[in-house]
Amino acid sequence: MLAQLDKTPLDRLFHALADPSRMRMVERLCRSPASVSELAQPLDMSMSAVMQHLDVLQASGLGRSEKVGRVRTFHIETNGLRTAEHWISERRTSSERRFDRPRN
Amino acid sequence: MLAQLDKTPLDRLFHALADPSRMRMVERLCRSPASVSELAQPLDMSMSAVMQHLDVLQASGLGRSEKVGRVRTFHIETNGLRTAEHWISERRTSSERRFDRPRN
Protein backbone atom coordinates (compact mmCIF):
# COMPACT_ATOMS: atom_id res chain seq x y z
CA MET A 1 0.00 0.00 0.00
CA LEU A 2 1.50 3.30 -1.10
CA ALA A 3 1.47 6.41 1.08
CA GLN A 4 -1.53 8.51 0.04
CA LEU A 5 -3.00 11.99 0.26
CA ASP A 6 -6.77 12.20 0.82
CA LYS A 7 -8.94 10.99 -2.03
CA THR A 8 -10.63 13.59 -4.22
CA PRO A 9 -13.54 13.26 -6.68
CA LEU A 10 -11.01 13.23 -9.52
CA ASP A 11 -9.09 10.27 -8.10
CA ARG A 12 -12.38 8.43 -7.81
CA LEU A 13 -13.13 9.13 -11.48
CA PHE A 14 -9.72 7.82 -12.58
CA HIS A 15 -9.98 4.86 -10.23
CA ALA A 16 -13.39 4.00 -11.74
CA LEU A 17 -11.80 4.02 -15.21
CA ALA A 18 -8.73 2.03 -14.11
CA ASP A 19 -10.36 -1.33 -14.69
CA PRO A 20 -11.11 -3.08 -18.00
CA SER A 21 -14.56 -4.34 -16.91
CA ARG A 22 -15.66 -0.87 -15.84
CA MET A 23 -14.22 0.62 -19.03
CA ARG A 24 -16.39 -1.81 -21.00
CA MET A 25 -19.41 -0.82 -18.93
CA VAL A 26 -18.71 2.86 -19.61
CA GLU A 27 -18.38 2.14 -23.36
CA ARG A 28 -21.69 0.27 -23.29
CA LEU A 29 -23.48 3.01 -21.34
CA CYS A 30 -22.20 5.69 -23.71
CA ARG A 31 -24.19 3.94 -26.46
CA SER A 32 -27.43 3.75 -24.44
CA PRO A 33 -28.76 3.16 -20.91
CA ALA A 34 -28.66 -0.53 -19.92
CA SER A 35 -29.96 -2.93 -17.32
CA VAL A 36 -27.62 -4.86 -15.00
CA SER A 37 -28.07 -8.03 -17.04
CA GLU A 38 -27.29 -6.22 -20.30
CA LEU A 39 -24.12 -4.85 -18.70
CA ALA A 40 -23.20 -8.26 -17.29
CA GLN A 41 -23.82 -10.18 -20.52
CA PRO A 42 -20.39 -9.67 -22.23
CA LEU A 43 -18.47 -10.04 -18.94
CA ASP A 44 -17.50 -13.41 -17.54
CA MET A 45 -18.19 -12.69 -13.87
CA SER A 46 -20.80 -13.15 -11.15
CA MET A 47 -23.74 -10.79 -10.87
CA SER A 48 -22.41 -9.70 -7.47
CA ALA A 49 -19.05 -8.70 -9.01
CA VAL A 50 -20.92 -6.78 -11.72
CA MET A 51 -22.92 -4.95 -9.04
CA GLN A 52 -19.71 -4.04 -7.18
CA HIS A 53 -18.23 -2.56 -10.37
CA LEU A 54 -21.46 -0.60 -10.91
CA ASP A 55 -21.27 0.70 -7.34
CA VAL A 56 -17.75 2.00 -8.07
CA LEU A 57 -18.99 3.72 -11.24
CA GLN A 58 -21.87 5.35 -9.38
CA ALA A 59 -19.71 6.44 -6.42
CA SER A 60 -17.27 8.09 -8.84
CA GLY A 61 -19.98 10.11 -10.59
CA LEU A 62 -19.59 8.29 -13.91
CA GLY A 63 -22.92 6.49 -13.68
CA ARG A 64 -26.35 6.70 -12.11
CA SER A 65 -29.23 4.27 -11.92
CA GLU A 66 -32.98 4.48 -11.74
CA LYS A 67 -35.43 1.77 -10.85
CA VAL A 68 -38.78 1.50 -12.61
CA GLY A 69 -40.86 -1.36 -11.29
CA ARG A 70 -38.41 -4.24 -10.89
CA VAL A 71 -35.92 -3.09 -13.49
CA ARG A 72 -32.88 -0.99 -12.55
CA THR A 73 -31.42 0.92 -15.49
CA PHE A 74 -27.94 2.44 -15.54
CA HIS A 75 -27.04 5.68 -17.33
CA ILE A 76 -23.72 7.33 -18.09
CA GLU A 77 -23.05 10.68 -16.40
CA THR A 78 -21.48 12.75 -19.15
CA ASN A 79 -20.36 15.38 -16.61
CA GLY A 80 -18.12 12.80 -14.94
CA LEU A 81 -16.42 12.01 -18.25
CA ARG A 82 -16.09 15.73 -18.97
CA THR A 83 -14.43 16.41 -15.59
CA ALA A 84 -11.80 13.70 -16.08
CA GLU A 85 -11.17 14.75 -19.69
CA HIS A 86 -10.81 18.40 -18.69
CA TRP A 87 -8.19 17.64 -16.01
CA ILE A 88 -6.04 15.66 -18.47
CA SER A 89 -6.52 18.15 -21.28
CA GLU A 90 -5.36 21.09 -19.09
CA ARG A 91 -2.21 19.20 -18.07
CA ARG A 92 -1.46 18.08 -21.64
CA THR A 93 -1.90 21.61 -22.99
CA SER A 94 0.36 23.08 -20.31
CA SER A 95 3.06 20.52 -21.05
CA GLU A 96 2.79 21.09 -24.83
CA ARG A 97 2.96 24.87 -24.39
CA ARG A 98 6.25 24.33 -22.62
CA PHE A 99 7.71 22.53 -25.65
CA ASP A 100 6.45 25.26 -28.00
CA ARG A 101 8.08 28.02 -25.95
CA PRO A 102 11.25 29.45 -27.52
CA ARG A 103 14.38 28.61 -25.52
CA ASN A 104 16.73 31.44 -24.60
CA MET B 1 -10.83 -7.74 -4.80
CA LEU B 2 -13.20 -7.35 -7.72
CA ALA B 3 -13.35 -9.82 -10.62
CA GLN B 4 -11.14 -8.44 -13.40
CA LEU B 5 -10.40 -8.76 -17.09
CA ASP B 6 -6.73 -8.54 -18.09
CA LYS B 7 -5.07 -5.17 -17.57
CA THR B 8 -4.48 -3.00 -20.64
CA PRO B 9 -2.19 0.01 -21.17
CA LEU B 10 -5.23 2.28 -20.75
CA ASP B 11 -6.12 0.84 -17.34
CA ARG B 12 -2.54 1.42 -16.28
CA LEU B 13 -2.80 5.06 -17.37
CA PHE B 14 -6.02 5.59 -15.41
CA HIS B 15 -4.62 3.68 -12.43
CA ALA B 16 -1.56 5.94 -12.46
CA LEU B 17 -3.86 8.98 -12.35
CA ALA B 18 -6.12 7.51 -9.65
CA ASP B 19 -4.01 8.78 -6.78
CA PRO B 20 -3.68 12.35 -5.47
CA SER B 21 0.11 12.14 -4.95
CA ARG B 22 0.68 10.93 -8.50
CA MET B 23 -1.71 13.58 -9.83
CA ARG B 24 0.41 16.22 -8.09
CA MET B 25 3.55 14.71 -9.59
CA VAL B 26 1.97 14.82 -13.06
CA GLU B 27 0.96 18.47 -12.53
CA ARG B 28 4.50 19.29 -11.45
CA LEU B 29 6.09 17.45 -14.40
CA CYS B 30 3.79 19.21 -16.86
CA ARG B 31 5.43 22.47 -15.79
CA SER B 32 9.01 21.19 -16.21
CA PRO B 33 11.19 18.11 -15.71
CA ALA B 34 12.08 17.54 -12.04
CA SER B 35 14.39 15.54 -9.83
CA VAL B 36 13.09 13.03 -7.28
CA SER B 37 13.71 15.45 -4.44
CA GLU B 38 11.87 18.26 -6.22
CA LEU B 39 8.92 15.90 -6.74
CA ALA B 40 9.06 14.72 -3.12
CA GLN B 41 9.33 18.21 -1.61
CA PRO B 42 5.58 19.11 -1.44
CA LEU B 43 4.57 15.55 -0.43
CA ASP B 44 4.66 14.37 3.16
CA MET B 45 5.98 10.86 2.55
CA SER B 46 9.16 8.81 2.57
CA MET B 47 11.53 8.87 -0.39
CA SER B 48 10.81 5.18 -0.91
CA ALA B 49 7.06 5.88 -1.23
CA VAL B 50 7.84 8.68 -3.70
CA MET B 51 9.97 6.26 -5.74
CA GLN B 52 7.14 3.72 -5.80
CA HIS B 53 4.72 6.34 -7.11
CA LEU B 54 7.27 7.31 -9.77
CA ASP B 55 7.61 3.65 -10.76
CA VAL B 56 3.83 3.49 -11.29
CA LEU B 57 3.94 6.63 -13.43
CA GLN B 58 6.76 5.24 -15.55
CA ALA B 59 5.15 1.80 -15.94
CA SER B 60 1.95 3.47 -17.14
CA GLY B 61 3.71 5.49 -19.83
CA LEU B 62 2.97 8.86 -18.18
CA GLY B 63 6.56 9.50 -17.16
CA ARG B 64 10.13 8.66 -18.04
CA SER B 65 13.42 9.33 -16.33
CA GLU B 66 17.00 9.92 -17.36
CA LYS B 67 20.10 9.86 -15.22
CA VAL B 68 22.92 12.29 -15.81
CA GLY B 69 25.82 11.76 -13.41
CA ARG B 70 24.16 11.18 -10.05
CA VAL B 71 20.95 13.06 -10.78
CA ARG B 72 17.85 11.30 -12.07
CA THR B 73 15.40 13.65 -13.78
CA PHE B 74 11.77 12.81 -14.49
CA HIS B 75 9.84 14.00 -17.54
CA ILE B 76 6.17 13.87 -18.45
CA GLU B 77 5.20 11.72 -21.44
CA THR B 78 2.66 13.84 -23.28
CA ASN B 79 1.62 10.85 -25.41
CA GLY B 80 0.40 9.05 -22.30
CA LEU B 81 -1.80 12.02 -21.35
CA ARG B 82 -3.05 12.22 -24.94
CA THR B 83 -4.00 8.52 -25.02
CA ALA B 84 -6.06 8.76 -21.82
CA GLU B 85 -7.69 12.02 -22.92
CA HIS B 86 -8.57 10.56 -26.33
CA TRP B 87 -10.30 7.51 -24.83
CA ILE B 88 -12.49 9.67 -22.57
CA SER B 89 -13.17 12.22 -25.28
CA GLU B 90 -14.39 9.54 -27.74
CA ARG B 91 -16.78 8.11 -25.11
CA ARG B 92 -18.07 11.54 -24.10
CA THR B 93 -18.68 12.56 -27.72
CA SER B 94 -20.52 9.33 -28.47
CA SER B 95 -22.73 9.78 -25.41
CA GLU B 96 -23.43 13.44 -26.26
CA ARG B 97 -24.29 12.56 -29.87
CA ARG B 98 -26.93 10.23 -28.50
CA PHE B 99 -28.63 13.07 -26.62
CA ASP B 100 -28.52 15.31 -29.71
CA ARG B 101 -30.15 12.65 -31.92
CA PRO B 102 -33.84 13.32 -32.73
CA ARG B 103 -36.16 10.79 -31.09
CA ASN B 104 -38.80 9.11 -33.26
CSV table of N, CA and C in Angstrom, one decimal, chain A residues 1-8 10-12 14-24 26-27 29-33 43-46 48-49 52-53 56 64 76 78 80-82 84-85 87-89 91-92 94-96 98-99 101, chain B residues 1-8 10-12 14-24 26-27 29-33 43-46 48-49 52-53 56 64 76 78 80-82 84-85 87-89 91-92 94-96 98-99 101:
chain,number,residue,atom,x,y,z
A,1,MET,N,0.9,-1.2,0.0
A,1,MET,CA,0.0,0.0,0.0
A,1,MET,C,0.9,1.2,0.0
A,2,LEU,N,0.7,2.1,-1.0
A,2,LEU,CA,1.5,3.3,-1.1
A,2,LEU,C,1.0,4.4,-0.2
A,3,ALA,N,1.9,5.2,0.3
A,3,ALA,CA,1.5,6.4,1.1
A,3,ALA,C,0.5,7.3,0.2
A,4,GLN,N,-0.5,7.8,0.8
A,4,GLN,CA,-1.5,8.5,0.0
A,4,GLN,C,-2.0,9.8,0.7
A,5,LEU,N,-2.3,10.8,-0.2
A,5,LEU,CA,-3.0,12.0,0.3
A,5,LEU,C,-4.5,11.6,0.3
A,6,ASP,N,-5.3,12.5,0.8
A,6,ASP,CA,-6.8,12.2,0.8
A,6,ASP,C,-7.3,12.1,-0.6
A,7,LYS,N,-8.3,11.2,-0.7
A,7,LYS,CA,-8.9,11.0,-2.0
A,7,LYS,C,-9.8,12.2,-2.4
A,8,THR,N,-9.8,12.5,-3.7
A,8,THR,CA,-10.6,13.6,-4.2
A,8,THR,C,-11.6,13.0,-5.3
A,10,LEU,N,-11.7,13.6,-8.3
A,10,LEU,CA,-11.0,13.2,-9.5
A,10,LEU,C,-10.3,11.9,-9.4
A,11,ASP,N,-9.7,11.6,-8.3
A,11,ASP,CA,-9.1,10.3,-8.1
A,11,ASP,C,-10.1,9.2,-8.3
A,12,ARG,N,-11.3,9.5,-7.7
A,12,ARG,CA,-12.4,8.4,-7.8
A,12,ARG,C,-12.8,8.2,-9.3
A,14,PHE,N,-10.8,8.6,-11.9
A,14,PHE,CA,-9.7,7.8,-12.6
A,14,PHE,C,-9.7,6.4,-12.1
A,15,HIS,N,-9.9,6.2,-10.8
A,15,HIS,CA,-10.0,4.9,-10.2
A,15,HIS,C,-11.1,4.1,-10.9
A,16,ALA,N,-12.3,4.7,-11.1
A,16,ALA,CA,-13.4,4.0,-11.7
A,16,ALA,C,-13.0,3.6,-13.2
A,17,LEU,N,-12.2,4.4,-13.8
A,17,LEU,CA,-11.8,4.0,-15.2
A,17,LEU,C,-10.6,3.0,-15.3
A,18,ALA,N,-10.0,2.8,-14.1
A,18,ALA,CA,-8.7,2.0,-14.1
A,18,ALA,C,-9.0,0.5,-14.0
A,19,ASP,N,-10.0,0.1,-14.7
A,19,ASP,CA,-10.4,-1.3,-14.7
A,19,ASP,C,-11.0,-1.7,-16.0
A,20,PRO,N,-10.6,-2.8,-16.7
A,20,PRO,CA,-11.1,-3.1,-18.0
A,20,PRO,C,-12.6,-3.4,-18.0
A,21,SER,N,-13.1,-4.0,-16.9
A,21,SER,CA,-14.6,-4.3,-16.9
A,21,SER,C,-15.4,-3.0,-16.8
A,22,ARG,N,-14.9,-2.1,-16.0
A,22,ARG,CA,-15.7,-0.9,-15.8
A,22,ARG,C,-15.5,0.0,-17.1
A,23,MET,N,-14.3,-0.1,-17.8
A,23,MET,CA,-14.2,0.6,-19.0
A,23,MET,C,-15.2,0.1,-20.0
A,24,ARG,N,-15.4,-1.2,-20.1
A,24,ARG,CA,-16.4,-1.8,-21.0
A,24,ARG,C,-17.8,-1.3,-20.7
A,26,VAL,N,-18.6,1.4,-19.2
A,26,VAL,CA,-18.7,2.9,-19.6
A,26,VAL,C,-19.0,2.9,-21.1
A,27,GLU,N,-18.2,2.1,-21.9
A,27,GLU,CA,-18.4,2.1,-23.4
A,27,GLU,C,-19.8,1.8,-23.7
A,29,LEU,N,-22.5,2.0,-21.8
A,29,LEU,CA,-23.5,3.0,-21.3
A,29,LEU,C,-23.4,4.3,-22.2
A,30,CYS,N,-22.3,4.5,-22.8
A,30,CYS,CA,-22.2,5.7,-23.7
A,30,CYS,C,-23.0,5.5,-25.0
A,31,ARG,N,-23.3,4.2,-25.3
A,31,ARG,CA,-24.2,3.9,-26.5
A,31,ARG,C,-25.7,4.1,-26.1
A,32,SER,N,-26.0,3.6,-24.9
A,32,SER,CA,-27.4,3.7,-24.4
A,32,SER,C,-27.5,3.3,-23.0
A,33,PRO,N,-28.6,3.7,-22.3
A,33,PRO,CA,-28.8,3.2,-20.9
A,33,PRO,C,-28.9,1.6,-21.0
A,43,LEU,N,-19.5,-9.9,-19.9
A,43,LEU,CA,-18.5,-10.0,-18.9
A,43,LEU,C,-18.6,-11.4,-18.3
A,44,ASP,N,-17.5,-12.1,-18.1
A,44,ASP,CA,-17.5,-13.4,-17.5
A,44,ASP,C,-17.3,-13.3,-16.0
A,45,MET,N,-18.3,-12.8,-15.3
A,45,MET,CA,-18.2,-12.7,-13.9
A,45,MET,C,-19.6,-12.8,-13.2
A,46,SER,N,-19.5,-13.0,-11.9
A,46,SER,CA,-20.8,-13.1,-11.2
A,46,SER,C,-21.6,-11.8,-11.1
A,48,SER,N,-22.8,-10.5,-8.6
A,48,SER,CA,-22.4,-9.7,-7.5
A,48,SER,C,-21.2,-8.9,-7.8
A,49,ALA,N,-20.2,-9.5,-8.6
A,49,ALA,CA,-19.1,-8.7,-9.0
A,49,ALA,C,-19.5,-7.6,-9.9
A,52,GLN,N,-20.8,-4.8,-7.9
A,52,GLN,CA,-19.7,-4.0,-7.2
A,52,GLN,C,-19.1,-3.0,-8.1
A,53,HIS,N,-18.8,-3.5,-9.4
A,53,HIS,CA,-18.2,-2.6,-10.4
A,53,HIS,C,-19.2,-1.4,-10.6
A,56,VAL,N,-18.9,1.1,-7.9
A,56,VAL,CA,-17.8,2.0,-8.1
A,56,VAL,C,-18.0,3.1,-9.1
A,64,ARG,N,-25.2,6.6,-13.1
A,64,ARG,CA,-26.4,6.7,-12.1
A,64,ARG,C,-27.4,5.7,-12.5
A,76,ILE,N,-25.0,6.7,-18.2
A,76,ILE,CA,-23.7,7.3,-18.1
A,76,ILE,C,-23.9,8.8,-17.6
A,78,THR,N,-22.4,12.1,-18.3
A,78,THR,CA,-21.5,12.8,-19.2
A,78,THR,C,-20.6,13.8,-18.4
A,80,GLY,N,-19.3,13.5,-15.5
A,80,GLY,CA,-18.1,12.8,-14.9
A,80,GLY,C,-17.0,12.6,-16.0
A,81,LEU,N,-17.4,12.2,-17.2
A,81,LEU,CA,-16.4,12.0,-18.3
A,81,LEU,C,-15.8,13.4,-18.6
A,82,ARG,N,-16.6,14.4,-18.6
A,82,ARG,CA,-16.1,15.7,-19.0
A,82,ARG,C,-15.1,16.2,-17.9
A,84,ALA,N,-13.1,14.4,-15.9
A,84,ALA,CA,-11.8,13.7,-16.1
A,84,ALA,C,-11.1,14.2,-17.3
A,85,GLU,N,-11.8,14.3,-18.4
A,85,GLU,CA,-11.2,14.8,-19.7
A,85,GLU,C,-10.5,16.2,-19.5
A,87,TRP,N,-9.4,17.6,-16.8
A,87,TRP,CA,-8.2,17.6,-16.0
A,87,TRP,C,-7.0,17.2,-16.9
A,88,ILE,N,-7.2,16.1,-17.6
A,88,ILE,CA,-6.0,15.7,-18.5
A,88,ILE,C,-5.7,16.7,-19.5
A,89,SER,N,-6.7,17.2,-20.2
A,89,SER,CA,-6.5,18.2,-21.3
A,89,SER,C,-5.7,19.4,-20.8
A,91,ARG,N,-3.6,19.6,-18.3
A,91,ARG,CA,-2.2,19.2,-18.1
A,91,ARG,C,-1.5,19.0,-19.4
A,92,ARG,N,-2.1,18.3,-20.3
A,92,ARG,CA,-1.5,18.1,-21.6
A,92,ARG,C,-1.1,19.4,-22.3
A,94,SER,N,-0.7,22.3,-21.0
A,94,SER,CA,0.4,23.1,-20.3
A,94,SER,C,1.7,22.5,-20.6
A,95,SER,N,1.8,21.1,-20.8
A,95,SER,CA,3.1,20.5,-21.1
A,95,SER,C,3.4,20.8,-22.5
A,96,GLU,N,2.5,20.8,-23.4
A,96,GLU,CA,2.8,21.1,-24.8
A,96,GLU,C,3.2,22.5,-25.0
A,98,ARG,N,4.9,24.3,-23.1
A,98,ARG,CA,6.2,24.3,-22.6
A,98,ARG,C,7.2,24.0,-23.8
A,99,PHE,N,6.8,22.9,-24.5
A,99,PHE,CA,7.7,22.5,-25.6
A,99,PHE,C,7.7,23.5,-26.8
A,101,ARG,N,7.5,26.8,-26.4
A,101,ARG,CA,8.1,28.0,-26.0
A,101,ARG,C,9.5,28.1,-26.5
B,1,MET,N,-11.4,-7.8,-3.4
B,1,MET,CA,-10.8,-7.7,-4.8
B,1,MET,C,-11.9,-8.1,-5.8
B,2,LEU,N,-12.2,-7.1,-6.7
B,2,LEU,CA,-13.2,-7.4,-7.7
B,2,LEU,C,-12.7,-8.3,-8.8
B,3,ALA,N,-13.7,-9.0,-9.4
B,3,ALA,CA,-13.3,-9.8,-10.6
B,3,ALA,C,-12.8,-8.9,-11.7
B,4,GLN,N,-11.8,-9.3,-12.4
B,4,GLN,CA,-11.1,-8.4,-13.4
B,4,GLN,C,-10.8,-9.1,-14.7
B,5,LEU,N,-11.0,-8.4,-15.8
B,5,LEU,CA,-10.4,-8.8,-17.1
B,5,LEU,C,-8.9,-8.4,-17.0
B,6,ASP,N,-8.2,-8.9,-18.1
B,6,ASP,CA,-6.7,-8.5,-18.1
B,6,ASP,C,-6.5,-7.0,-18.2
B,7,LYS,N,-5.4,-6.6,-17.5
B,7,LYS,CA,-5.1,-5.2,-17.6
B,7,LYS,C,-4.6,-4.8,-19.0
B,8,THR,N,-4.9,-3.5,-19.4
B,8,THR,CA,-4.5,-3.0,-20.6
B,8,THR,C,-3.7,-1.7,-20.4
B,10,LEU,N,-4.3,1.2,-21.2
B,10,LEU,CA,-5.2,2.3,-20.8
B,10,LEU,C,-5.6,2.2,-19.3
B,11,ASP,N,-5.8,1.0,-18.8
B,11,ASP,CA,-6.1,0.8,-17.3
B,11,ASP,C,-4.9,1.3,-16.5
B,12,ARG,N,-3.7,1.0,-17.0
B,12,ARG,CA,-2.5,1.4,-16.3
B,12,ARG,C,-2.4,2.9,-16.2
B,14,PHE,N,-5.0,5.1,-16.3
B,14,PHE,CA,-6.0,5.6,-15.4
B,14,PHE,C,-5.6,5.2,-14.0
B,15,HIS,N,-5.1,4.0,-13.8
B,15,HIS,CA,-4.6,3.7,-12.4
B,15,HIS,C,-3.6,4.7,-11.9
B,16,ALA,N,-2.6,5.0,-12.8
B,16,ALA,CA,-1.6,5.9,-12.5
B,16,ALA,C,-2.1,7.3,-12.0
B,17,LEU,N,-3.3,7.7,-12.7
B,17,LEU,CA,-3.9,9.0,-12.4
B,17,LEU,C,-4.8,8.9,-11.1
B,18,ALA,N,-5.1,7.7,-10.7
B,18,ALA,CA,-6.1,7.5,-9.7
B,18,ALA,C,-5.5,7.7,-8.3
B,19,ASP,N,-4.6,8.6,-8.1
B,19,ASP,CA,-4.0,8.8,-6.8
B,19,ASP,C,-3.6,10.2,-6.7
B,20,PRO,N,-4.0,10.9,-5.6
B,20,PRO,CA,-3.7,12.3,-5.5
B,20,PRO,C,-2.2,12.7,-5.5
B,21,SER,N,-1.3,11.8,-4.9
B,21,SER,CA,0.1,12.1,-4.9
B,21,SER,C,0.6,12.1,-6.4
B,22,ARG,N,0.2,11.0,-7.1
B,22,ARG,CA,0.7,10.9,-8.5
B,22,ARG,C,0.1,12.0,-9.4
B,23,MET,N,-1.1,12.5,-9.1
B,23,MET,CA,-1.7,13.6,-9.8
B,23,MET,C,-0.9,14.8,-9.6
B,24,ARG,N,-0.4,15.0,-8.4
B,24,ARG,CA,0.4,16.2,-8.1
B,24,ARG,C,1.7,16.1,-8.8
B,26,VAL,N,2.2,14.6,-11.6
B,26,VAL,CA,2.0,14.8,-13.1
B,26,VAL,C,1.8,16.3,-13.3
B,27,GLU,N,1.1,17.0,-12.4
B,27,GLU,CA,1.0,18.5,-12.5
B,27,GLU,C,2.3,19.1,-12.5
B,29,LEU,N,5.3,17.8,-13.2
B,29,LEU,CA,6.1,17.5,-14.4
B,29,LEU,C,5.6,18.1,-15.7
B,30,CYS,N,4.3,18.5,-15.7
B,30,CYS,CA,3.8,19.2,-16.9
B,30,CYS,C,4.4,20.6,-16.9
B,31,ARG,N,4.8,21.1,-15.8
B,31,ARG,CA,5.4,22.5,-15.8
B,31,ARG,C,6.9,22.4,-16.3
B,32,SER,N,7.6,21.4,-15.8
B,32,SER,CA,9.0,21.2,-16.2
B,32,SER,C,9.5,19.9,-15.7
B,33,PRO,N,10.6,19.3,-16.3
B,33,PRO,CA,11.2,18.1,-15.7
B,33,PRO,C,11.6,18.4,-14.3
B,43,LEU,N,5.3,16.7,-0.9
B,43,LEU,CA,4.6,15.6,-0.4
B,43,LEU,C,5.1,15.1,0.9
B,44,ASP,N,4.2,14.8,1.8
B,44,ASP,CA,4.7,14.4,3.2
B,44,ASP,C,4.8,12.9,3.2
B,45,MET,N,5.8,12.3,2.5
B,45,MET,CA,6.0,10.9,2.5
B,45,MET,C,7.4,10.5,2.4
B,46,SER,N,7.8,9.2,2.6
B,46,SER,CA,9.2,8.8,2.6
B,46,SER,C,9.7,8.8,1.1
B,48,SER,N,11.1,6.5,-0.3
B,48,SER,CA,10.8,5.2,-0.9
B,48,SER,C,9.4,5.2,-1.4
B,49,ALA,N,8.4,5.8,-0.7
B,49,ALA,CA,7.1,5.9,-1.2
B,49,ALA,C,7.0,6.7,-2.5
B,52,GLN,N,8.2,4.7,-5.4
B,52,GLN,CA,7.1,3.7,-5.8
B,52,GLN,C,6.1,4.4,-6.7
B,53,HIS,N,5.7,5.6,-6.3
B,53,HIS,CA,4.7,6.3,-7.1
B,53,HIS,C,5.3,6.6,-8.5
B,56,VAL,N,5.2,3.7,-10.7
B,56,VAL,CA,3.8,3.5,-11.3
B,56,VAL,C,3.6,4.4,-12.5
B,64,ARG,N,8.9,9.4,-17.8
B,64,ARG,CA,10.1,8.7,-18.0
B,64,ARG,C,11.2,9.4,-17.3
B,76,ILE,N,7.5,14.3,-18.1
B,76,ILE,CA,6.2,13.9,-18.4
B,76,ILE,C,6.2,13.3,-19.9
B,78,THR,N,3.9,13.2,-22.8
B,78,THR,CA,2.7,13.8,-23.3
B,78,THR,C,1.8,12.8,-24.0
B,80,GLY,N,1.2,9.8,-23.3
B,80,GLY,CA,0.4,9.1,-22.3
B,80,GLY,C,-0.8,9.9,-21.9
B,81,LEU,N,-0.6,11.1,-21.7
B,81,LEU,CA,-1.8,12.0,-21.4
B,81,LEU,C,-2.8,12.0,-22.5
B,82,ARG,N,-2.2,12.1,-23.7
B,82,ARG,CA,-3.1,12.2,-24.9
B,82,ARG,C,-3.9,10.9,-25.1
B,84,ALA,N,-5.0,8.8,-22.8
B,84,ALA,CA,-6.1,8.8,-21.8
B,84,ALA,C,-7.1,9.8,-22.2
B,85,GLU,N,-6.7,11.0,-22.6
B,85,GLU,CA,-7.7,12.0,-22.9
B,85,GLU,C,-8.5,11.6,-24.1
B,87,TRP,N,-9.3,8.6,-25.2
B,87,TRP,CA,-10.3,7.5,-24.8
B,87,TRP,C,-11.5,8.1,-24.2
B,88,ILE,N,-11.3,9.0,-23.2
B,88,ILE,CA,-12.5,9.7,-22.6
B,88,ILE,C,-13.3,10.5,-23.6
B,89,SER,N,-12.5,11.3,-24.4
B,89,SER,CA,-13.2,12.2,-25.3
B,89,SER,C,-14.1,11.5,-26.3
B,91,ARG,N,-15.6,8.6,-25.8
B,91,ARG,CA,-16.8,8.1,-25.1
B,91,ARG,C,-17.7,9.3,-24.9
B,92,ARG,N,-17.2,10.4,-24.4
B,92,ARG,CA,-18.1,11.5,-24.1
B,92,ARG,C,-18.8,12.0,-25.4
B,94,SER,N,-19.5,10.3,-28.0
B,94,SER,CA,-20.5,9.3,-28.5
B,94,SER,C,-21.8,9.4,-27.6
B,95,SER,N,-21.6,9.7,-26.3
B,95,SER,CA,-22.7,9.8,-25.4
B,95,SER,C,-23.5,11.1,-25.7
B,96,GLU,N,-22.8,12.2,-26.0
B,96,GLU,CA,-23.4,13.4,-26.3
B,96,GLU,C,-24.2,13.4,-27.6
B,98,ARG,N,-25.7,10.9,-28.8
B,98,ARG,CA,-26.9,10.2,-28.5
B,98,ARG,C,-28.0,11.2,-28.0
B,99,PHE,N,-27.6,12.1,-27.1
B,99,PHE,CA,-28.6,13.1,-26.6
B,99,PHE,C,-29.1,14.1,-27.7
B,101,ARG,N,-29.4,13.3,-30.8
B,101,ARG,CA,-30.1,12.6,-31.9
B,101,ARG,C,-31.7,12.9,-31.8
